[in-house]
Coordinates of C-alpha atoms and ligand atoms in Angstrom, one line a residue:
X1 CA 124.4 292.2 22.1
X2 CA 126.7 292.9 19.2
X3 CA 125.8 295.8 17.7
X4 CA 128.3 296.2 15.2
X5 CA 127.7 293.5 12.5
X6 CA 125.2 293.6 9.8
X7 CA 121.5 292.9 10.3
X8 CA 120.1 289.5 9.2
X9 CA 116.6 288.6 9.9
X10 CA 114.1 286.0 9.3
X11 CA 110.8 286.0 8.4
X12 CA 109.5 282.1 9.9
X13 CA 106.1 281.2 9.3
X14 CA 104.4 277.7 10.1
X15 CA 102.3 276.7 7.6
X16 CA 99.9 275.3 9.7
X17 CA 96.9 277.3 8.7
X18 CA 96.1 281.0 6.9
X19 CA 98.1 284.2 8.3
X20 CA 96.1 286.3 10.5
X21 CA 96.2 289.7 12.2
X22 CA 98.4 288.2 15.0
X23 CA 101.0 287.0 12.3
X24 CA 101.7 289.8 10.2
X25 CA 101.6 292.3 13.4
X26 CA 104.7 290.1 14.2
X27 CA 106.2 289.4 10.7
X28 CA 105.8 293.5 10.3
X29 CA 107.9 294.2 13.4
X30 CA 110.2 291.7 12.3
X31 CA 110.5 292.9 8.8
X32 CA 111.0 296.6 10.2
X33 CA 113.3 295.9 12.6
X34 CA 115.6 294.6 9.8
X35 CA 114.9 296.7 7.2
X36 CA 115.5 300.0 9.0
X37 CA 118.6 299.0 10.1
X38 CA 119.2 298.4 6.2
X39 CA 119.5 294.4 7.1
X40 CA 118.7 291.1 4.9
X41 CA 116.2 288.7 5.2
X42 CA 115.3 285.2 5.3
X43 CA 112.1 283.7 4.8
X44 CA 112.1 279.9 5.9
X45 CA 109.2 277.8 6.1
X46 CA 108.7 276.2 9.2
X47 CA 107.1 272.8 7.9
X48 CA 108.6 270.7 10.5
X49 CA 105.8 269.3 11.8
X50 CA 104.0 267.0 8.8
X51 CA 101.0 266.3 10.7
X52 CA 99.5 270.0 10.5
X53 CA 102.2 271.4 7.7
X54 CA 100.2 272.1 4.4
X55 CA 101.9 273.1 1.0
X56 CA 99.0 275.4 0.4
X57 CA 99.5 277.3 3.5
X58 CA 102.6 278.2 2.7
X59 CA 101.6 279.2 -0.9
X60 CA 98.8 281.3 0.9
X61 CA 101.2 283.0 3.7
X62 CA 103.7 283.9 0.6
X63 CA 100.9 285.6 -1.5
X64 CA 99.8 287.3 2.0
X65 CA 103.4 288.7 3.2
X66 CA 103.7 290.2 -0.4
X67 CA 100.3 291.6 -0.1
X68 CA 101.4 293.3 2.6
X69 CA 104.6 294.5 0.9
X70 CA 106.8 292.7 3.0
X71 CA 110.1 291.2 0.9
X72 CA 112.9 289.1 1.6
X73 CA 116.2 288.2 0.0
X74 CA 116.4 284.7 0.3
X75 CA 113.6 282.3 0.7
X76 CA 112.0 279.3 -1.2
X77 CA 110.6 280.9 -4.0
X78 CA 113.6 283.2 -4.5
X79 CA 116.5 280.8 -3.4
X80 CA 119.7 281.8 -1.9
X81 CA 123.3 280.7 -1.1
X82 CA 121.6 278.9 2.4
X83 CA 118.9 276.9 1.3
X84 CA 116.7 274.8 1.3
X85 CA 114.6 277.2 3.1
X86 CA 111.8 274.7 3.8
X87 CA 112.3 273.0 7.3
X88 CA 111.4 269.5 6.0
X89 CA 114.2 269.5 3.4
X90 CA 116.6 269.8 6.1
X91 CA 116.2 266.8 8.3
X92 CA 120.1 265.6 8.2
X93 CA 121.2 268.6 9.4
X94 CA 118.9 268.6 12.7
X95 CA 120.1 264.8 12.5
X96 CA 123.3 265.6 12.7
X97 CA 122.7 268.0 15.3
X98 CA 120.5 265.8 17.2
X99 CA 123.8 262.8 17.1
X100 CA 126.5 265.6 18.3
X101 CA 124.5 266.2 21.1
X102 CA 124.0 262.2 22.0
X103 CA 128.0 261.9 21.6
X104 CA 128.9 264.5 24.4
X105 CA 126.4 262.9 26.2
X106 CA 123.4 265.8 26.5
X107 CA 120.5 263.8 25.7
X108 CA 118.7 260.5 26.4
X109 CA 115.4 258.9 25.4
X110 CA 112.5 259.2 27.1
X111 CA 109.6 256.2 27.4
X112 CA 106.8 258.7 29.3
X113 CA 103.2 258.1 27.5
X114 CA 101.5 261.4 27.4
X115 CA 99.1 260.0 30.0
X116 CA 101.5 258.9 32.3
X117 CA 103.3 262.8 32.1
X118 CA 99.5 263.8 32.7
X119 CA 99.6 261.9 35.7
X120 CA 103.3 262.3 37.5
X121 CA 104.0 265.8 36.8
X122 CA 101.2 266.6 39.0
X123 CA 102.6 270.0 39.7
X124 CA 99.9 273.2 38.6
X125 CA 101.0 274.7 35.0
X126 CA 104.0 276.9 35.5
X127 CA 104.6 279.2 32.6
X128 CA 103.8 278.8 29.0
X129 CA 105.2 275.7 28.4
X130 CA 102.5 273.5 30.6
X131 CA 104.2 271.2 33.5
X132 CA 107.4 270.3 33.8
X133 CA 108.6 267.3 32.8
X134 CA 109.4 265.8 35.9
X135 CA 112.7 263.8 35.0
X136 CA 111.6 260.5 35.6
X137 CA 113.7 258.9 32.4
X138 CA 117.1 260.8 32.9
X139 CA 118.8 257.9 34.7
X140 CA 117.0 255.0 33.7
X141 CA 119.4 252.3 34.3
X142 CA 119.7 250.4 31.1
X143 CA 118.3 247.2 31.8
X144 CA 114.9 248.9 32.2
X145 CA 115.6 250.7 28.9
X146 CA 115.6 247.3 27.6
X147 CA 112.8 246.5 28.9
X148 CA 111.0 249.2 28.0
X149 CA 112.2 248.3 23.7
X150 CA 111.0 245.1 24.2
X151 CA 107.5 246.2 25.4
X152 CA 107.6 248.1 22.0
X153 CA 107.9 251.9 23.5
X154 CA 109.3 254.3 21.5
X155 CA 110.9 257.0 23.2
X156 CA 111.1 260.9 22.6
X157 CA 114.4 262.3 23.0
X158 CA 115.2 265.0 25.8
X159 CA 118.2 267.5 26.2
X160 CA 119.2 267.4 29.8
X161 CA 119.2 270.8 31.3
X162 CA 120.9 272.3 34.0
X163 CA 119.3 272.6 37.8
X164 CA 120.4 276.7 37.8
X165 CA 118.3 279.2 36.4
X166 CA 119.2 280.7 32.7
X167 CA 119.8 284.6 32.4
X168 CA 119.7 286.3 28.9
X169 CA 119.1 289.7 27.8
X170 CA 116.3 290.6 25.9
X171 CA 117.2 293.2 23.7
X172 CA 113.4 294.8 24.2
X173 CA 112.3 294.1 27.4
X174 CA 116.1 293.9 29.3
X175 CA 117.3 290.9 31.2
X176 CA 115.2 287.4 32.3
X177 CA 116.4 285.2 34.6
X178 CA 114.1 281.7 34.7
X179 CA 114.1 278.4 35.8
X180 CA 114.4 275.6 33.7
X181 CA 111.3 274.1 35.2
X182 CA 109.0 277.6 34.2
X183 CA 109.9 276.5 30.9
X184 CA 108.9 272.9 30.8
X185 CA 112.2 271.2 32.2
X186 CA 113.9 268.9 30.1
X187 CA 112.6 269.7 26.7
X188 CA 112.0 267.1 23.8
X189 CA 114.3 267.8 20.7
X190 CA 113.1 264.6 18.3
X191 CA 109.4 263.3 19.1
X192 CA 108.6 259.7 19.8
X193 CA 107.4 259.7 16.2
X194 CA 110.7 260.9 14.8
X195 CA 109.5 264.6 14.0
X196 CA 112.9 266.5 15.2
X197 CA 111.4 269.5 17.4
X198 CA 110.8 272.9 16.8
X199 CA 113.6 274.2 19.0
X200 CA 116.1 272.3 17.2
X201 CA 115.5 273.0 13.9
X202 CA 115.0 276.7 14.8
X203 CA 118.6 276.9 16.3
X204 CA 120.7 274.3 13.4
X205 CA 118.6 277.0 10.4
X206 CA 119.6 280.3 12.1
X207 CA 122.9 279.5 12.4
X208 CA 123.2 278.0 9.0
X209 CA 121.2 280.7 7.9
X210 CA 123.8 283.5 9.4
X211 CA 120.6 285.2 11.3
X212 CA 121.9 288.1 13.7
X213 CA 118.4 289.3 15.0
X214 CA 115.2 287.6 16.1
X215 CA 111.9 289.3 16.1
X216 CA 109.0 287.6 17.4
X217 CA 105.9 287.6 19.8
X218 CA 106.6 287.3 23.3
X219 CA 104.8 283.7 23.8
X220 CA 108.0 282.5 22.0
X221 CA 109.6 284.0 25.8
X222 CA 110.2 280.7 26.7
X223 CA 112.2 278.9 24.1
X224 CA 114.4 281.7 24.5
X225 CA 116.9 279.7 27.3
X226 CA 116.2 276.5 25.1
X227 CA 117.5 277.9 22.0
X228 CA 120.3 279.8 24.0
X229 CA 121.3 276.4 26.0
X230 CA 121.5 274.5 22.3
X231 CA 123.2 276.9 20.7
X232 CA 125.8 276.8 23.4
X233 CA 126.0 273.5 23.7
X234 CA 126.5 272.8 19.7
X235 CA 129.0 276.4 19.9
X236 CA 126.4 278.0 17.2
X237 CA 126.6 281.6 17.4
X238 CA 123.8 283.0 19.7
X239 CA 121.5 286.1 17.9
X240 CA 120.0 289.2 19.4
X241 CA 116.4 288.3 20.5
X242 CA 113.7 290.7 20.2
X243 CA 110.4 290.2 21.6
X244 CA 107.3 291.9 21.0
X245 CA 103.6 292.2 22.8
X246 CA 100.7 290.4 21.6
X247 CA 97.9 291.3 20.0
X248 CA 95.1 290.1 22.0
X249 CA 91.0 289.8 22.2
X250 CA 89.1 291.9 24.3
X251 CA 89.5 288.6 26.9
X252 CA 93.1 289.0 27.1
X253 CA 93.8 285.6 24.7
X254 CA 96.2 285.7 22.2
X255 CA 94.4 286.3 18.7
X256 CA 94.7 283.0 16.6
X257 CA 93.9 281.3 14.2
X258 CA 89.6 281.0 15.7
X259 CA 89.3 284.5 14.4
X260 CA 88.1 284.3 11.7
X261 CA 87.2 287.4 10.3
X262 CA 91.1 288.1 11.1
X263 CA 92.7 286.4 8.6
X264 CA 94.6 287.9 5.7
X265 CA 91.8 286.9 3.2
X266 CA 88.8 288.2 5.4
X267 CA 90.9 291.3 5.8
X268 CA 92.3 291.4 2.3
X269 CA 88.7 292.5 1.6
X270 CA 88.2 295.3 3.8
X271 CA 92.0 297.1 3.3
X272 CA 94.1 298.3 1.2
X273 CA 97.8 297.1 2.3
X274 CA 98.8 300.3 3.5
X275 CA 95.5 301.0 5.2
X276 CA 96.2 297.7 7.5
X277 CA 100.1 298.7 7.4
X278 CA 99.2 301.7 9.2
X279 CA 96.8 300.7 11.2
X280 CA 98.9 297.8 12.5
X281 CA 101.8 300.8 13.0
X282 CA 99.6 302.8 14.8
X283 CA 99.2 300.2 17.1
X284 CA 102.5 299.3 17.9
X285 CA 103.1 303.1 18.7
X286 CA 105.3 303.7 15.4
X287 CA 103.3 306.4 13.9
X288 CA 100.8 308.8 16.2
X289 CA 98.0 308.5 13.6
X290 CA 96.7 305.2 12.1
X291 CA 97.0 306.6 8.4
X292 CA 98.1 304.4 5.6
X293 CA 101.6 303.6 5.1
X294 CA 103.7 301.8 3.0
X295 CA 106.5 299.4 4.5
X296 CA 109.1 301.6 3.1
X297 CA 107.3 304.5 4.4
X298 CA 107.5 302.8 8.2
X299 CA 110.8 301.9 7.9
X300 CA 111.9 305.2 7.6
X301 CA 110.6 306.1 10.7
X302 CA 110.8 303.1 13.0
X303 CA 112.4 302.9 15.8
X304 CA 112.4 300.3 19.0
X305 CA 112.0 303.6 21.8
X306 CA 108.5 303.9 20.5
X307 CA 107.3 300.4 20.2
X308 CA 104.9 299.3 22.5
X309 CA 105.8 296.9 25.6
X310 CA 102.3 295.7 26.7
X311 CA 100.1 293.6 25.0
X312 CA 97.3 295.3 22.5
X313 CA 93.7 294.6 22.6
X314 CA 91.9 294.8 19.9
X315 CA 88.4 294.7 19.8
X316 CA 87.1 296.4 16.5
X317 CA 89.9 295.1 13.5
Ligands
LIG1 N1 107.7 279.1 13.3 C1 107.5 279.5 14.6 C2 106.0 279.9 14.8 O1 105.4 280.2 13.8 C3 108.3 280.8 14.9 C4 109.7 280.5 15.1 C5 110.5 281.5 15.9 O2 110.2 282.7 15.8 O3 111.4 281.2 16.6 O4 105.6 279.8 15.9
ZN2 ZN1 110.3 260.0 30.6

């Protein structure tokens, strides 16, 4: 933890459908965390994914976050000394990335349909990140490679990842230790289609980006090591990590996006901004009563000791 240099945090959406409770409970906490420290902020729009990125989304979840009062400093519709801050205008530098890695060896491709994963990884789920990938293309000798490109496969590209377990500090919940295979295994940092991954293109924009301080929901736990293990490997400064509890339905899922009377515009109708502001404040255990705030108002008075370790259930919004 480094707890001397300034604050930077991001604000980094997908725009893969509307904002909903669940989102700006976590792009609150975020923006708090930051602001009370007196920190900057980024927003960058996480678009890497064309197949379910829409421009409209993101024009909607920019409308919402100022709704809500949230700011930031840099961002695509205010610019900034580190842009682009749309994910799909940076694809040569997760490129470049993606070939510094290949030259010192990390990665190789991987010819596994989907089905055929289905059916050799056989193991039960373990942790978020489904079943391990069992390893079955990390030595393929490369005559069978070539085989495989003449058949006309196209492989995904996997970082190899080491047999011991990865220990990291979160700076909420205090140290981890898991196993590469909890997470998934060998994780896939370009798709067989070409679309560079997530995890990738999370760790090239934060660096570039000069983020210090990562808030987000704790089903992000996982790519925690992954992003940790990349930034080592590509000797990218690693940032504080900051995870926060879910806001879940009375059945203990995670709310998303099938709630619909939870998104922003269902709930831009029934409150004002700083009735849901303090609402979502009491929640998180920032304030004792669930009175309206503003975002100014909360910074003032936030602090990590009182925020809330265990998920929330919410069963009247
Ligand atoms: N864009 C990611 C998401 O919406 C969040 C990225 C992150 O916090 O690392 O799930
Ligand atoms: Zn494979």
């Amino acid at each position: 933890m480094s707890a001397s240099r300034p604050v930077r945090g991001r604000l980094a959406p997908s725009p893969t459908g509307f904002l909903h409770l669940g989102n700006a409970w976590a792009f609150l906490l975020a923006w708090l965390a930051c602001r009370s420290k007196g920190g900057s902020l980024v927003l960058r729009m996480e678009d890497i994914d064309p197949d379910r990125s829409r421009p409209e989304y993101a024009d909607a979840i920019i409308r919402d976050l100022r709704w809500l009062g949230l700011d930031w400093d840099e961002g695509p519709d205010a610019g900034g000394p580190a842009g682009p801050y749309v994910q799909s205008a940076r694809m040569e530098l997760y490129t470049d990335s993606l070939n510094r890695l290949g030259r010192a060896g990390h990665i190789y491709p991987c010819y596994c349909t989907r089905k055929e994963l289905r059916t050799l990884a056989g193991a039960p789920h373990v942790g978020d990140a489904g079943a391990a990938y069992p390893g079955t293309c990390r030595n393929l000798p490369p005559e069978r490679r070539a085989e495989l490109e003449a058949a006309g496969r196209r492989p995904c590209i996997r970082l190899r990842c080491p047999s011991q377990n990865y220990a990291f500090e979160d700076a909420v919940f205090g140290p981890f230790s898991m196993t590469w295979e909890a997470c998934g295994g060998d994780f896939a940092l370009r798709r067989s289609d070409g679309v560079i991954a997530y995890q990738l293109a999370v760790v090239v924009d934060d660096a570039a980006q000069g983020v210090t301080s990562i808030v987000r929901g704790v089903d992000l736990l996982c790519s925690t090591p992954q992003q940790l293990y990349l930034q080592e490997l590509l000797g990218l400064p690693a940032p504080d990590y900051y995870h926060v509890p879910l806001l879940t339905a009375p059945d203990g899922r995670r709310l998303s996006k099938r709630e619909r009377d939870l998104e922003m515009g269902a709930l831009r109708e029934r409150y004002t901004p700083e009735a849901l502001l303090g609402r979502l404040a009491y929640l998180a255990g920032i304030c004792e009563t669930p009175e309206p705030a503003s975002t100014w108002a909360l910074s003032r008075v936030f602090s990590w000791e009182t925020v809330r370790k265990k998920n929330i259930t919410i069963i009247n919004p």
